[in-house]
Short mmCIF file of C-alpha atoms and ligand atoms in Angstrom, two decimals:
data_model
loop_
_atom_site.label_atom_id
_atom_site.label_comp_id
_atom_site.label_asym_id
_atom_site.label_seq_id
_atom_site.Cartn_x
_atom_site.Cartn_y
_atom_site.Cartn_z
CA MET A 1131 -26.39 -6.12 35.50
CA SER A 1132 -23.50 -8.59 35.41
CA ASP A 1133 -20.26 -8.02 37.28
CA LYS A 1134 -18.50 -7.37 33.99
CA THR A 1135 -20.85 -4.54 32.90
CA GLY A 1136 -18.97 -1.48 31.72
CA THR A 1137 -15.57 -2.75 32.76
CA ALA A 1138 -13.72 -3.17 29.46
CA GLN A 1139 -11.90 -0.21 27.90
CA ILE A 1140 -11.84 -1.72 24.43
CA GLY A 1141 -13.72 -4.50 22.70
CA VAL A 1142 -12.53 -6.58 19.76
CA VAL A 1143 -14.93 -8.39 17.44
CA GLY A 1144 -13.39 -11.16 15.33
CA MET A 1145 -11.10 -13.71 16.94
CA ALA A 1146 -9.27 -14.90 13.83
CA VAL A 1147 -5.54 -14.21 13.40
CA MET A 1148 -5.63 -10.41 13.39
CA GLY A 1149 -8.36 -9.79 15.97
CA SER A 1150 -6.99 -12.23 18.55
CA ASN A 1151 -3.45 -10.83 18.26
CA LEU A 1152 -4.64 -7.23 18.48
CA ALA A 1153 -6.74 -8.16 21.51
CA ARG A 1154 -3.64 -9.67 23.14
CA ASN A 1155 -1.73 -6.52 22.24
CA PHE A 1156 -4.35 -4.30 23.95
CA ALA A 1157 -4.30 -6.52 27.02
CA SER A 1158 -0.50 -6.52 27.19
CA LYS A 1159 -0.56 -2.71 27.26
CA GLY A 1160 -2.82 -2.80 30.29
CA PHE A 1161 -6.21 -2.22 28.63
CA LYS A 1162 -9.06 -4.29 29.93
CA THR A 1163 -10.18 -6.02 26.73
CA ALA A 1164 -13.51 -7.57 25.84
CA VAL A 1165 -13.61 -10.13 23.03
CA PHE A 1166 -16.33 -11.48 20.81
CA ASN A 1167 -16.56 -13.73 17.77
CA ARG A 1168 -19.58 -14.85 15.75
CA THR A 1169 -18.65 -18.45 16.46
CA TYR A 1170 -18.24 -18.64 20.22
CA ALA A 1171 -15.95 -21.70 20.15
CA LYS A 1172 -13.24 -19.49 18.64
CA THR A 1173 -13.57 -16.99 21.48
CA GLU A 1174 -13.33 -19.80 24.01
CA ALA A 1175 -10.20 -21.15 22.33
CA VAL A 1176 -8.49 -17.74 22.34
CA VAL A 1177 -9.41 -17.08 25.97
CA ALA A 1178 -8.20 -20.54 27.02
CA ALA A 1179 -4.91 -20.14 25.14
CA HIS A 1180 -4.18 -16.73 26.67
CA PRO A 1181 -5.23 -16.62 30.31
CA GLU A 1182 -2.59 -13.94 30.95
CA ALA A 1183 -4.66 -11.48 28.85
CA GLY A 1184 -7.57 -11.53 31.32
CA PHE A 1185 -10.07 -11.16 28.46
CA ILE A 1186 -13.72 -10.50 29.18
CA ALA A 1187 -15.42 -12.99 26.87
CA SER A 1188 -19.05 -12.88 25.80
CA GLU A 1189 -21.20 -15.34 23.95
CA THR A 1190 -23.74 -12.80 22.69
CA VAL A 1191 -23.40 -9.35 21.12
CA GLU A 1192 -25.61 -7.87 23.86
CA GLU A 1193 -23.33 -9.20 26.60
CA PHE A 1194 -20.25 -8.03 24.72
CA VAL A 1195 -21.55 -4.48 24.22
CA ASP A 1196 -22.72 -4.39 27.82
CA SER A 1197 -19.24 -5.29 29.05
CA LEU A 1198 -17.73 -2.09 27.61
CA GLU A 1199 -17.32 1.23 29.38
CA LYS A 1200 -19.07 4.21 27.73
CA PRO A 1201 -18.59 5.75 25.27
CA ARG A 1202 -17.77 2.34 23.92
CA ARG A 1203 -14.78 1.59 21.76
CA ILE A 1204 -15.20 -1.43 19.49
CA LEU A 1205 -12.63 -2.69 17.01
CA ILE A 1206 -14.01 -4.93 14.28
CA MET A 1207 -11.49 -7.40 12.78
CA VAL A 1208 -13.56 -9.62 10.51
CA LYS A 1209 -13.33 -10.54 6.85
CA ALA A 1210 -13.68 -7.34 4.82
CA GLY A 1211 -16.91 -6.90 2.85
CA PRO A 1212 -20.37 -8.24 3.77
CA ALA A 1213 -19.04 -9.68 7.06
CA THR A 1214 -18.16 -6.14 8.17
CA ASP A 1215 -21.65 -4.88 7.34
CA ALA A 1216 -23.20 -7.85 9.12
CA THR A 1217 -21.07 -7.20 12.20
CA ILE A 1218 -21.93 -3.49 12.22
CA ASP A 1219 -25.63 -4.31 11.85
CA SER A 1220 -25.45 -6.71 14.78
CA LEU A 1221 -23.82 -4.08 17.00
CA LEU A 1222 -25.88 -0.99 16.15
CA PRO A 1223 -29.11 -1.88 18.02
CA HIS A 1224 -27.13 -2.16 21.27
CA LEU A 1225 -25.05 1.02 21.06
CA ASP A 1226 -25.53 4.42 22.68
CA GLN A 1227 -24.96 7.80 21.05
CA GLY A 1228 -21.28 8.66 20.89
CA ASP A 1229 -20.02 5.06 20.87
CA ILE A 1230 -17.16 4.41 18.47
CA ILE A 1231 -16.84 1.56 16.01
CA VAL A 1232 -13.46 1.05 14.37
CA ASP A 1233 -13.15 -1.16 11.30
CA GLY A 1234 -9.57 -2.44 11.22
CA GLY A 1235 -10.08 -4.77 8.25
CA ASN A 1236 -8.69 -4.36 4.75
CA THR A 1237 -11.75 -2.45 3.61
CA HIS A 1238 -12.02 -0.69 0.28
CA PHE A 1239 -12.22 3.02 1.12
CA PRO A 1240 -15.53 3.71 -0.71
CA ASP A 1241 -17.15 1.18 1.65
CA THR A 1242 -15.70 3.08 4.60
CA ARG A 1243 -17.07 6.36 3.26
CA ARG A 1244 -20.52 4.78 2.87
CA ARG A 1245 -20.46 3.25 6.35
CA GLU A 1246 -19.15 6.39 8.03
CA LYS A 1247 -21.94 8.48 6.54
CA ARG A 1248 -24.63 6.00 7.56
CA ILE A 1249 -23.30 5.49 11.07
CA ALA A 1250 -22.77 9.23 11.69
CA GLU A 1251 -26.41 9.84 10.70
CA LEU A 1252 -27.42 7.36 13.39
CA GLY A 1253 -25.44 9.31 16.01
CA PHE A 1254 -22.50 6.94 16.36
CA ASN A 1255 -18.87 7.36 15.37
CA PHE A 1256 -17.16 5.26 12.75
CA ILE A 1257 -13.46 5.03 12.11
CA GLY A 1258 -11.93 3.13 9.19
CA CYS A 1259 -8.48 2.09 10.31
CA GLY A 1260 -5.94 0.57 7.95
CA ILE A 1261 -3.70 -1.85 9.83
CA SER A 1262 -0.46 -3.27 8.48
CA GLY A 1263 2.01 -5.69 9.95
CA GLY A 1264 0.31 -9.07 9.67
CA GLU A 1265 0.05 -11.41 12.62
CA THR A 1266 3.28 -10.36 14.33
CA GLY A 1267 2.55 -6.68 13.88
CA ALA A 1268 -0.92 -7.15 15.35
CA LEU A 1269 0.59 -8.73 18.44
CA LEU A 1270 3.67 -6.59 18.92
CA GLY A 1271 2.76 -3.29 17.27
CA PRO A 1272 1.34 -2.65 13.80
CA ALA A 1273 1.30 0.54 11.74
CA MET A 1274 -2.20 2.00 12.06
CA MET A 1275 -3.93 4.41 9.69
CA PRO A 1276 -7.20 5.58 11.25
CA GLY A 1277 -9.59 7.87 9.40
CA GLY A 1278 -12.92 9.30 10.50
CA PRO A 1279 -14.34 12.08 12.67
CA LYS A 1280 -11.41 13.85 14.30
CA ASP A 1281 -13.17 14.42 17.63
CA SER A 1282 -13.74 10.69 18.11
CA TYR A 1283 -10.04 10.10 17.40
CA ALA A 1284 -9.36 12.00 20.60
CA HIS A 1285 -11.17 9.22 22.45
CA ILE A 1286 -9.76 6.18 20.67
CA GLY A 1287 -6.46 7.53 19.29
CA PRO A 1288 -4.40 7.32 22.48
CA ILE A 1289 -5.29 3.63 22.86
CA LEU A 1290 -4.44 2.85 19.25
CA GLU A 1291 -1.20 4.81 19.53
CA LYS A 1292 -0.27 2.78 22.61
CA ILE A 1293 -0.58 -0.58 20.83
CA SER A 1294 0.93 0.57 17.53
CA ALA A 1295 4.59 0.10 16.61
CA GLN A 1296 6.91 2.80 17.94
CA TYR A 1297 9.74 4.42 15.99
CA ASP A 1298 12.20 6.51 17.99
CA GLY A 1299 9.52 6.82 20.67
CA GLU A 1300 6.88 8.04 18.20
CA PRO A 1301 3.75 5.93 17.59
CA CYS A 1302 3.21 4.55 14.09
CA CYS A 1303 -0.39 5.68 14.27
CA THR A 1304 -1.92 9.06 13.63
CA TRP A 1305 -5.25 10.45 12.52
CA ILE A 1306 -5.10 10.40 8.72
CA GLY A 1307 -8.20 12.34 7.70
CA GLN A 1308 -11.97 12.15 7.43
CA ASP A 1309 -14.14 9.12 6.54
CA GLY A 1310 -12.27 6.77 4.16
CA ALA A 1311 -8.86 8.51 4.34
CA GLY A 1312 -7.27 5.85 6.57
CA HIS A 1313 -8.31 2.94 4.38
CA PHE A 1314 -7.29 4.91 1.27
CA VAL A 1315 -3.78 5.40 2.67
CA LYS A 1316 -3.61 1.72 3.72
CA MET A 1317 -4.65 0.72 0.20
CA ILE A 1318 -1.79 2.75 -1.25
CA HIS A 1319 0.59 1.34 1.35
CA ASN A 1320 -0.32 -2.07 -0.07
CA GLY A 1321 0.16 -0.85 -3.65
CA ILE A 1322 3.66 0.29 -2.72
CA GLU A 1323 4.21 -3.07 -1.03
CA TYR A 1324 3.33 -4.84 -4.30
CA ALA A 1325 5.85 -2.65 -6.16
CA ASP A 1326 8.55 -3.18 -3.52
CA MET A 1327 8.15 -6.95 -3.80
CA GLN A 1328 8.13 -6.89 -7.60
CA PHE A 1329 11.35 -4.86 -7.67
CA ILE A 1330 12.99 -7.28 -5.24
CA GLY A 1331 11.94 -10.15 -7.49
CA GLU A 1332 13.41 -8.38 -10.51
CA ALA A 1333 16.67 -7.73 -8.66
CA TYR A 1334 16.84 -11.44 -7.79
CA ASP A 1335 16.20 -12.41 -11.42
CA LEU A 1336 19.05 -10.13 -12.49
CA LEU A 1337 21.42 -11.58 -9.91
CA LYS A 1338 20.40 -15.08 -10.97
CA GLY A 1339 20.90 -14.12 -14.62
CA ALA A 1340 24.44 -13.06 -13.73
CA GLY A 1341 25.10 -16.49 -12.25
CA LEU A 1342 24.47 -16.04 -8.51
CA SER A 1343 22.98 -18.96 -6.62
CA ALA A 1344 20.06 -18.42 -4.27
CA THR A 1345 22.44 -18.50 -1.30
CA GLU A 1346 24.80 -16.01 -2.92
CA ALA A 1347 21.84 -13.76 -3.71
CA ALA A 1348 20.73 -14.10 -0.06
CA ASP A 1349 24.15 -12.80 0.99
CA VAL A 1350 23.79 -9.86 -1.39
CA PHE A 1351 20.35 -8.93 -0.01
CA ALA A 1352 21.63 -9.28 3.55
CA GLN A 1353 24.47 -6.93 2.64
CA TRP A 1354 22.06 -4.46 1.01
CA ASN A 1355 20.03 -4.51 4.19
CA THR A 1356 22.91 -2.86 6.03
CA GLY A 1357 22.77 0.26 3.83
CA ASP A 1358 20.13 2.65 2.59
CA LEU A 1359 18.01 -0.23 1.21
CA ASP A 1360 17.59 -1.34 4.84
CA SER A 1361 13.99 -2.55 5.05
CA TYR A 1362 11.85 -5.39 6.32
CA LEU A 1363 11.21 -6.80 2.84
CA ILE A 1364 14.92 -6.85 1.93
CA GLU A 1365 15.68 -8.49 5.27
CA ILE A 1366 13.16 -11.28 4.78
CA THR A 1367 14.21 -11.74 1.14
CA ALA A 1368 17.60 -12.88 2.43
CA GLU A 1369 15.85 -15.32 4.76
CA VAL A 1370 13.56 -16.75 2.09
CA LEU A 1371 16.41 -17.15 -0.40
CA ARG A 1372 18.51 -18.94 2.21
CA GLN A 1373 15.77 -21.44 3.03
CA VAL A 1374 16.51 -24.97 1.82
CA ASP A 1375 13.66 -27.34 1.03
CA ALA A 1376 13.91 -30.33 3.34
CA ALA A 1377 12.33 -32.72 0.83
CA THR A 1378 14.59 -32.00 -2.16
CA GLY A 1379 17.61 -30.25 -0.70
CA LYS A 1380 17.05 -27.44 -3.21
CA PRO A 1381 16.55 -23.77 -2.38
CA LEU A 1382 12.89 -23.41 -1.38
CA VAL A 1383 12.49 -20.62 -3.94
CA ASP A 1384 13.22 -23.17 -6.69
CA VAL A 1385 10.41 -25.52 -5.69
CA VAL A 1386 7.67 -22.96 -5.07
CA VAL A 1387 5.20 -22.54 -7.97
CA ASP A 1388 5.88 -19.19 -9.64
CA ALA A 1389 2.29 -17.88 -9.56
CA ALA A 1390 1.80 -15.06 -7.05
CA GLY A 1391 -1.47 -14.61 -5.19
CA MET A 1392 -3.18 -11.34 -4.41
CA LYS A 1393 -6.12 -10.26 -2.34
CA GLY A 1394 -7.21 -7.07 -4.11
CA THR A 1395 -5.62 -4.05 -2.46
CA GLY A 1396 -3.01 -3.71 -5.24
CA THR A 1397 -5.75 -3.83 -7.84
CA TRP A 1398 -7.73 -1.18 -5.92
CA THR A 1399 -4.66 1.07 -5.87
CA VAL A 1400 -4.32 0.82 -9.63
CA GLN A 1401 -8.05 1.37 -10.12
CA SER A 1402 -7.80 4.48 -7.97
CA SER A 1403 -4.84 5.75 -9.96
CA LEU A 1404 -6.92 5.37 -13.12
CA ASP A 1405 -9.97 7.01 -11.54
CA LEU A 1406 -7.88 9.94 -10.36
CA GLY A 1407 -5.74 10.16 -13.51
CA VAL A 1408 -2.53 9.73 -11.51
CA PRO A 1409 0.31 7.91 -13.32
CA ALA A 1410 1.30 5.00 -11.09
CA ALA A 1411 2.54 2.58 -13.72
CA ALA A 1412 5.34 1.06 -11.63
CA ILE A 1413 2.76 -0.02 -9.05
CA ALA A 1414 0.46 -1.19 -11.84
CA GLU A 1415 3.28 -3.25 -13.36
CA ALA A 1416 3.65 -5.06 -10.05
CA VAL A 1417 -0.04 -5.95 -10.06
CA PHE A 1418 0.09 -7.00 -13.73
CA ALA A 1419 3.21 -9.08 -13.08
CA ARG A 1420 1.31 -11.05 -10.45
CA ALA A 1421 -1.60 -11.44 -12.87
CA ALA A 1422 0.81 -12.61 -15.60
CA SER A 1423 2.45 -15.07 -13.21
CA GLY A 1424 -0.88 -16.78 -12.67
CA SER A 1425 -1.92 -16.74 -16.34
CA THR A 1426 -0.93 -20.35 -16.88
CA SER A 1427 -2.41 -20.87 -20.35
CA LEU A 1428 -1.10 -17.52 -21.63
CA ARG A 1429 2.38 -18.36 -20.40
CA ALA A 1430 2.27 -21.86 -21.84
CA ALA A 1431 1.16 -20.61 -25.26
CA ALA A 1432 3.74 -17.80 -25.29
CA ARG A 1433 6.52 -20.08 -24.06
CA ALA A 1434 5.85 -22.47 -26.92
CA ALA A 1435 5.69 -19.73 -29.56
CA LEU A 1436 8.14 -17.00 -28.65
CA GLN A 1437 11.89 -16.90 -29.13
CA GLY A 1438 14.42 -14.66 -27.42
CA PRO A 1439 17.50 -14.57 -25.24
CA ASP A 1440 17.53 -16.96 -22.32
CA GLY A 1441 17.97 -14.59 -19.40
CA VAL A 1442 21.70 -15.20 -18.96
CA ILE A 1443 23.67 -12.01 -18.33
CA SER A 1444 27.39 -12.31 -18.95
CA VAL A 1445 29.22 -9.98 -16.64
CA ASP A 1446 32.92 -9.22 -16.55
CA ASP A 1447 32.82 -7.49 -13.21
CA ARG A 1448 30.31 -9.21 -10.96
CA GLU A 1449 30.70 -6.77 -8.07
CA ALA A 1450 30.10 -3.79 -10.36
CA PHE A 1451 27.00 -5.44 -11.78
CA ILE A 1452 25.65 -6.18 -8.27
CA ALA A 1453 26.27 -2.54 -7.34
CA ASP A 1454 24.33 -1.43 -10.43
CA VAL A 1455 21.39 -3.68 -9.54
CA ARG A 1456 21.43 -2.29 -6.04
CA GLN A 1457 21.22 1.29 -7.33
CA ALA A 1458 18.48 0.37 -9.82
CA LEU A 1459 16.48 -1.22 -7.01
CA TRP A 1460 16.83 1.89 -4.87
CA CYS A 1461 15.74 4.15 -7.75
CA ALA A 1462 12.72 2.00 -8.62
CA LYS A 1463 11.71 1.92 -4.96
CA VAL A 1464 11.84 5.71 -4.80
CA ILE A 1465 9.66 5.92 -7.91
CA ALA A 1466 7.04 3.61 -6.34
CA TYR A 1467 6.95 5.81 -3.24
CA ALA A 1468 6.73 8.91 -5.42
CA GLN A 1469 3.80 7.45 -7.35
CA GLY A 1470 2.00 6.21 -4.24
CA LEU A 1471 2.46 9.46 -2.32
CA HIS A 1472 1.35 11.49 -5.32
CA LEU A 1473 -1.77 9.34 -5.44
CA ILE A 1474 -2.40 10.15 -1.77
CA LYS A 1475 -1.99 13.87 -2.47
CA VAL A 1476 -4.40 13.85 -5.40
CA GLY A 1477 -6.85 11.55 -3.59
CA ALA A 1478 -6.88 13.91 -0.62
CA GLU A 1479 -7.72 16.83 -2.92
CA GLU A 1480 -10.43 14.86 -4.71
CA TYR A 1481 -12.14 13.52 -1.59
CA GLY A 1482 -11.62 16.55 0.64
CA TRP A 1483 -9.25 14.92 3.11
CA ASP A 1484 -6.73 16.85 5.09
CA ILE A 1485 -3.91 14.30 4.72
CA ASP A 1486 -0.40 15.06 5.91
CA VAL A 1487 1.79 13.08 3.49
CA ALA A 1488 4.81 13.44 5.78
CA ALA A 1489 2.81 11.80 8.57
CA CYS A 1490 1.86 8.88 6.32
CA ALA A 1491 5.55 8.20 5.59
CA ARG A 1492 6.32 8.69 9.29
CA ILE A 1493 3.88 6.06 10.51
CA TRP A 1494 5.15 3.56 7.94
CA ARG A 1495 8.64 3.62 9.46
CA ALA A 1496 7.89 0.68 11.78
CA GLY A 1497 5.33 -2.06 12.24
CA CYS A 1498 4.20 -2.33 8.64
CA ILE A 1499 5.38 -4.50 5.76
CA ILE A 1500 6.96 -1.62 3.80
CA ARG A 1501 8.93 -0.29 6.77
CA ALA A 1502 12.24 0.96 5.48
CA LYS A 1503 15.07 3.27 6.38
CA LEU A 1504 14.19 5.36 3.32
CA LEU A 1505 10.87 6.36 4.92
CA ASP A 1506 12.65 8.42 7.54
CA ARG A 1507 14.17 10.50 4.79
CA ILE A 1508 10.91 10.68 2.84
CA SER A 1509 8.93 11.91 5.85
CA ASN A 1510 11.60 14.53 6.57
CA GLU A 1511 11.55 15.70 2.95
CA TYR A 1512 7.75 16.10 2.96
CA ALA A 1513 7.84 17.81 6.35
CA ALA A 1514 10.47 20.27 5.09
CA GLY A 1515 8.52 21.51 2.10
CA ASN A 1516 5.23 21.34 0.30
CA LEU A 1517 6.29 18.84 -2.35
CA GLU A 1518 4.29 18.23 -5.51
CA THR A 1519 6.32 15.05 -5.93
CA LEU A 1520 8.89 13.27 -3.82
CA LEU A 1521 11.19 13.42 -6.84
CA GLU A 1522 11.72 17.18 -6.45
CA ALA A 1523 13.15 16.79 -2.94
CA PRO A 1524 16.79 17.85 -3.36
CA SER A 1525 18.41 14.86 -1.67
CA ILE A 1526 16.22 12.45 -3.63
CA SER A 1527 16.71 14.06 -7.05
CA ALA A 1528 20.47 14.28 -6.45
CA GLU A 1529 20.71 10.59 -5.61
CA LEU A 1530 18.52 9.58 -8.54
CA ALA A 1531 20.82 11.60 -10.79
CA ALA A 1532 23.88 9.94 -9.31
CA SER A 1533 22.32 6.50 -9.82
CA ASN A 1534 21.08 7.15 -13.35
CA GLY A 1535 23.96 5.32 -15.04
CA SER A 1536 23.46 2.17 -12.97
CA TRP A 1537 19.71 2.20 -13.46
CA ARG A 1538 19.95 2.59 -17.24
CA ARG A 1539 22.71 -0.02 -17.56
CA VAL A 1540 20.61 -2.53 -15.64
CA VAL A 1541 17.50 -1.91 -17.74
CA ALA A 1542 19.54 -2.17 -20.95
CA ARG A 1543 21.34 -5.35 -19.86
CA ALA A 1544 18.05 -6.95 -18.86
CA ALA A 1545 16.48 -6.07 -22.22
CA GLU A 1546 19.45 -7.55 -24.08
CA ALA A 1547 19.43 -10.70 -21.98
CA GLY A 1548 15.67 -11.20 -21.99
CA VAL A 1549 15.19 -10.81 -18.24
CA PRO A 1550 11.69 -9.42 -17.65
CA ILE A 1551 11.90 -6.31 -15.48
CA PRO A 1552 8.57 -4.50 -15.99
CA GLY A 1553 8.95 -2.65 -12.67
CA PHE A 1554 12.50 -1.34 -13.14
CA SER A 1555 11.89 -0.28 -16.72
CA SER A 1556 8.49 1.27 -16.03
CA ALA A 1557 9.97 3.23 -13.12
CA LEU A 1558 12.76 4.49 -15.38
CA SER A 1559 10.26 5.46 -18.08
CA TYR A 1560 8.26 7.39 -15.47
CA TYR A 1561 11.44 9.21 -14.45
CA ASP A 1562 12.11 10.19 -18.05
CA LEU A 1563 8.46 10.97 -18.80
CA VAL A 1564 7.82 13.35 -15.93
CA ARG A 1565 11.10 15.22 -16.40
CA ALA A 1566 10.68 15.64 -20.17
CA ASP A 1567 10.35 19.17 -21.54
CA ARG A 1568 7.87 17.91 -24.09
CA THR A 1569 6.14 14.56 -24.38
CA ASN A 1570 4.69 12.72 -27.34
CA ALA A 1571 1.23 13.83 -26.21
CA ALA A 1572 1.50 16.65 -28.78
CA LEU A 1573 1.43 14.05 -31.55
CA THR A 1574 -1.39 12.21 -29.76
CA GLN A 1575 -3.39 15.44 -29.82
CA GLY A 1576 -2.66 15.82 -33.53
CA LEU A 1577 -3.91 12.31 -34.19
CA ARG A 1578 -7.01 12.82 -32.05
CA ASP A 1579 -7.77 15.99 -33.92
CA PHE A 1580 -7.25 14.20 -37.26
CA PHE A 1581 -9.62 11.30 -36.69
CA GLY A 1582 -12.07 12.78 -34.20
CA SER A 1583 -11.86 16.59 -34.42
CA HIS A 1584 -10.94 16.58 -30.73
CA THR A 1585 -9.06 19.91 -31.08
CA TYR A 1586 -5.78 20.97 -29.54
CA ARG A 1587 -4.19 23.93 -27.79
CA ARG A 1588 -1.08 25.69 -29.09
CA ILE A 1589 2.07 26.56 -27.19
CA ASP A 1590 2.19 30.06 -28.66
CA LYS A 1591 -1.32 31.44 -28.22
CA GLU A 1592 -4.48 31.09 -26.16
CA GLY A 1593 -7.51 29.23 -27.45
CA THR A 1594 -8.51 25.88 -28.88
CA PHE A 1595 -7.83 24.90 -32.48
CA HIS A 1596 -8.70 22.38 -35.13
CA THR A 1597 -7.00 21.64 -38.43
CA LEU A 1598 -9.31 21.06 -41.39
CA TRP A 1599 -7.68 17.68 -42.15
CA SER A 1600 -10.23 16.69 -44.80
CA GLY A 1601 -10.25 20.15 -46.33
CA ASP A 1602 -7.46 22.55 -47.15
CA ARG A 1603 -5.64 21.77 -43.87
CA SER A 1604 -5.85 25.30 -42.64
CA GLU A 1605 -6.30 25.87 -38.93
CA VAL A 1606 -9.48 27.26 -37.39
CA GLU A 1607 -10.42 28.25 -33.87
CA ALA A 1608 -12.74 25.66 -32.37
CA GLU A 1609 -14.72 24.83 -29.30
CA ASP A 1610 -12.78 22.73 -26.79
CA THR A 1611 -13.94 19.10 -27.16
CA HIS A 1612 -11.16 17.44 -25.19
P1 NBP B 1374 -10.39 -13.27 8.29
O1 NBP B 1374 -10.31 -12.24 7.23
O2 NBP B 1374 -10.00 -14.66 7.97
O3 NBP B 1374 -11.90 -13.28 8.84
C1 NBP B 1374 -12.33 -14.21 9.81
C2 NBP B 1374 -13.20 -13.54 10.83
O4 NBP B 1374 -14.35 -12.96 10.20
C3 NBP B 1374 -13.71 -14.53 11.84
O5 NBP B 1374 -13.74 -13.91 13.09
C4 NBP B 1374 -15.11 -14.82 11.32
O6 NBP B 1374 -16.00 -15.29 12.30
C5 NBP B 1374 -15.51 -13.44 10.88
N1 NBP B 1374 -16.72 -13.42 10.04
C6 NBP B 1374 -16.91 -13.89 8.80
BR1 NBP B 1374 -15.68 -14.80 7.80
N2 NBP B 1374 -18.14 -13.68 8.33
C7 NBP B 1374 -18.76 -13.05 9.34
C8 NBP B 1374 -20.07 -12.55 9.48
N3 NBP B 1374 -20.96 -12.65 8.47
N4 NBP B 1374 -20.42 -11.96 10.64
C9 NBP B 1374 -19.53 -11.85 11.63
N5 NBP B 1374 -18.25 -12.30 11.56
C10 NBP B 1374 -17.89 -12.90 10.42
O7 NBP B 1374 -9.57 -12.80 9.59
P2 NBP B 1374 -8.10 -12.14 9.69
O8 NBP B 1374 -7.13 -12.79 8.77
O9 NBP B 1374 -7.83 -12.09 11.14
O10 NBP B 1374 -8.32 -10.67 9.16
C11 NBP B 1374 -9.27 -9.78 9.75
C12 NBP B 1374 -9.30 -8.50 8.95
O11 NBP B 1374 -8.02 -7.90 9.01
C13 NBP B 1374 -9.59 -8.71 7.47
O12 NBP B 1374 -10.34 -7.63 6.99
C14 NBP B 1374 -8.22 -8.69 6.84
O13 NBP B 1374 -8.26 -8.30 5.48
C15 NBP B 1374 -7.53 -7.66 7.70
N6 NBP B 1374 -6.08 -7.73 7.75
C16 NBP B 1374 -5.45 -8.90 7.71
C17 NBP B 1374 -4.06 -8.94 7.78
C18 NBP B 1374 -3.34 -10.25 7.78
O14 NBP B 1374 -2.10 -10.22 7.70
N7 NBP B 1374 -4.05 -11.37 7.90
C19 NBP B 1374 -3.34 -7.77 7.89
C20 NBP B 1374 -4.02 -6.57 7.95
C21 NBP B 1374 -5.39 -6.56 7.88
P3 NBP B 1374 -16.25 -16.87 12.46
O15 NBP B 1374 -15.13 -17.37 13.28
O16 NBP B 1374 -17.56 -16.95 13.13
O17 NBP B 1374 -16.27 -17.48 11.07
#
């Protein structure tokens, strides 16, 4: 037995950006922290760079596991996918019943469900924990979305809550639900993040179309950040727009290639919305806009072939236009939250998770990339009533109504000027679609019945019907073949 046996309260596997910063965070909160990385040189470098953390470093998995107090708490921060399975497999032979493994990577929730089931059958505990906040959040306090067996949360939760971001003295970490619930909620957080960023980009395009320079637009975003659009992403938008490229003297935003990257969580969110039949088109538009941005040959071919207005918006009253864009941005943002939170609600029903939607909004108020003043209001609205959709919350619906004119003017002006705003316009269409008394789905049903005898239901009587389109066009009762 070495002198470090059983001394560490928490162990972190994976000493890349996230793991090393989370390990430092644990240590700074007074937890004795053991660290391990597949490639030992990385562990040595982290330990050497941060002597103040007093890390217990191990070269082998056996040593690392041995250095932890029981029941062990191990946070895995490695590349999501096969690396996570490989890490779990390397740990399992050395664990004791009741030990807890937490996967803090950006794991797709079906993988977490699979792993949780397997690991529970072996007598260990597995928690899939979504973590948001990037490098700085990991070090200073991220938003954490842990899901898994509730009784093991009692053992690991207080430690996670201690290192998470705090908002008004409340931790931005809470038990989300069983098995993959935490990673599901993190996935949707990222989907909302995609939408948020797309809307900001559209707002910038509109301001640019109205003649604002990057610096002027930066001032507008900085101003917006003092009101109810106050959020991390709006704040850093002002910073990015203000940045001047040292090599050319131009705004940095003008020399960056306009092809946005993505790592998959936005795509997963959209796939989930399709699987669950939940309309989340504003989020989907954000993912498609990134895909379009990177479709170089498509864009080149279309640019050469297609004519249209040049994106210039002539405005008589610049301040009024900026105010309209601001309102449109707020409305679109609310729609993205409404779609994402609805997806969480339906996902929870489908997968049997006991998710508190108000708590999800609450733990996103600090630490994470989508942190925003609006989330305080959203969490309060969900806590106050059992909402089917955020849009029915009285304060939200009232403000959307008050902003309707601005939102519609902006969408119309953009369409006239040829400024692409798939997010703003999709969000507005969602608003009009879900509030409509009747939708065009009635005609769709008629068409489906015409070409495929798919039947339809009537508004005035029970049953399923089919029109004899190829016959005398009389209506007959039919078996439901939806
Ligand atoms: P990376 O995603 O870059 O992964 C690097 C780590 O994975 C290294 O420790 C590496 O060990 C380890 N690893 C690999 Br690669 N293959 C392995 C294997 N087969 N067995 C064991 N270890 C293996 O690190 P990161 O950027 O710190 O992110 C860690 C996790 O956190 C990821 O799931 C990421 O999606 C998630 N996340 C990242 C952020 C962010 O802002 N970066 C935010 C939130 C969540 P090695 O040194 O031996 O190669």
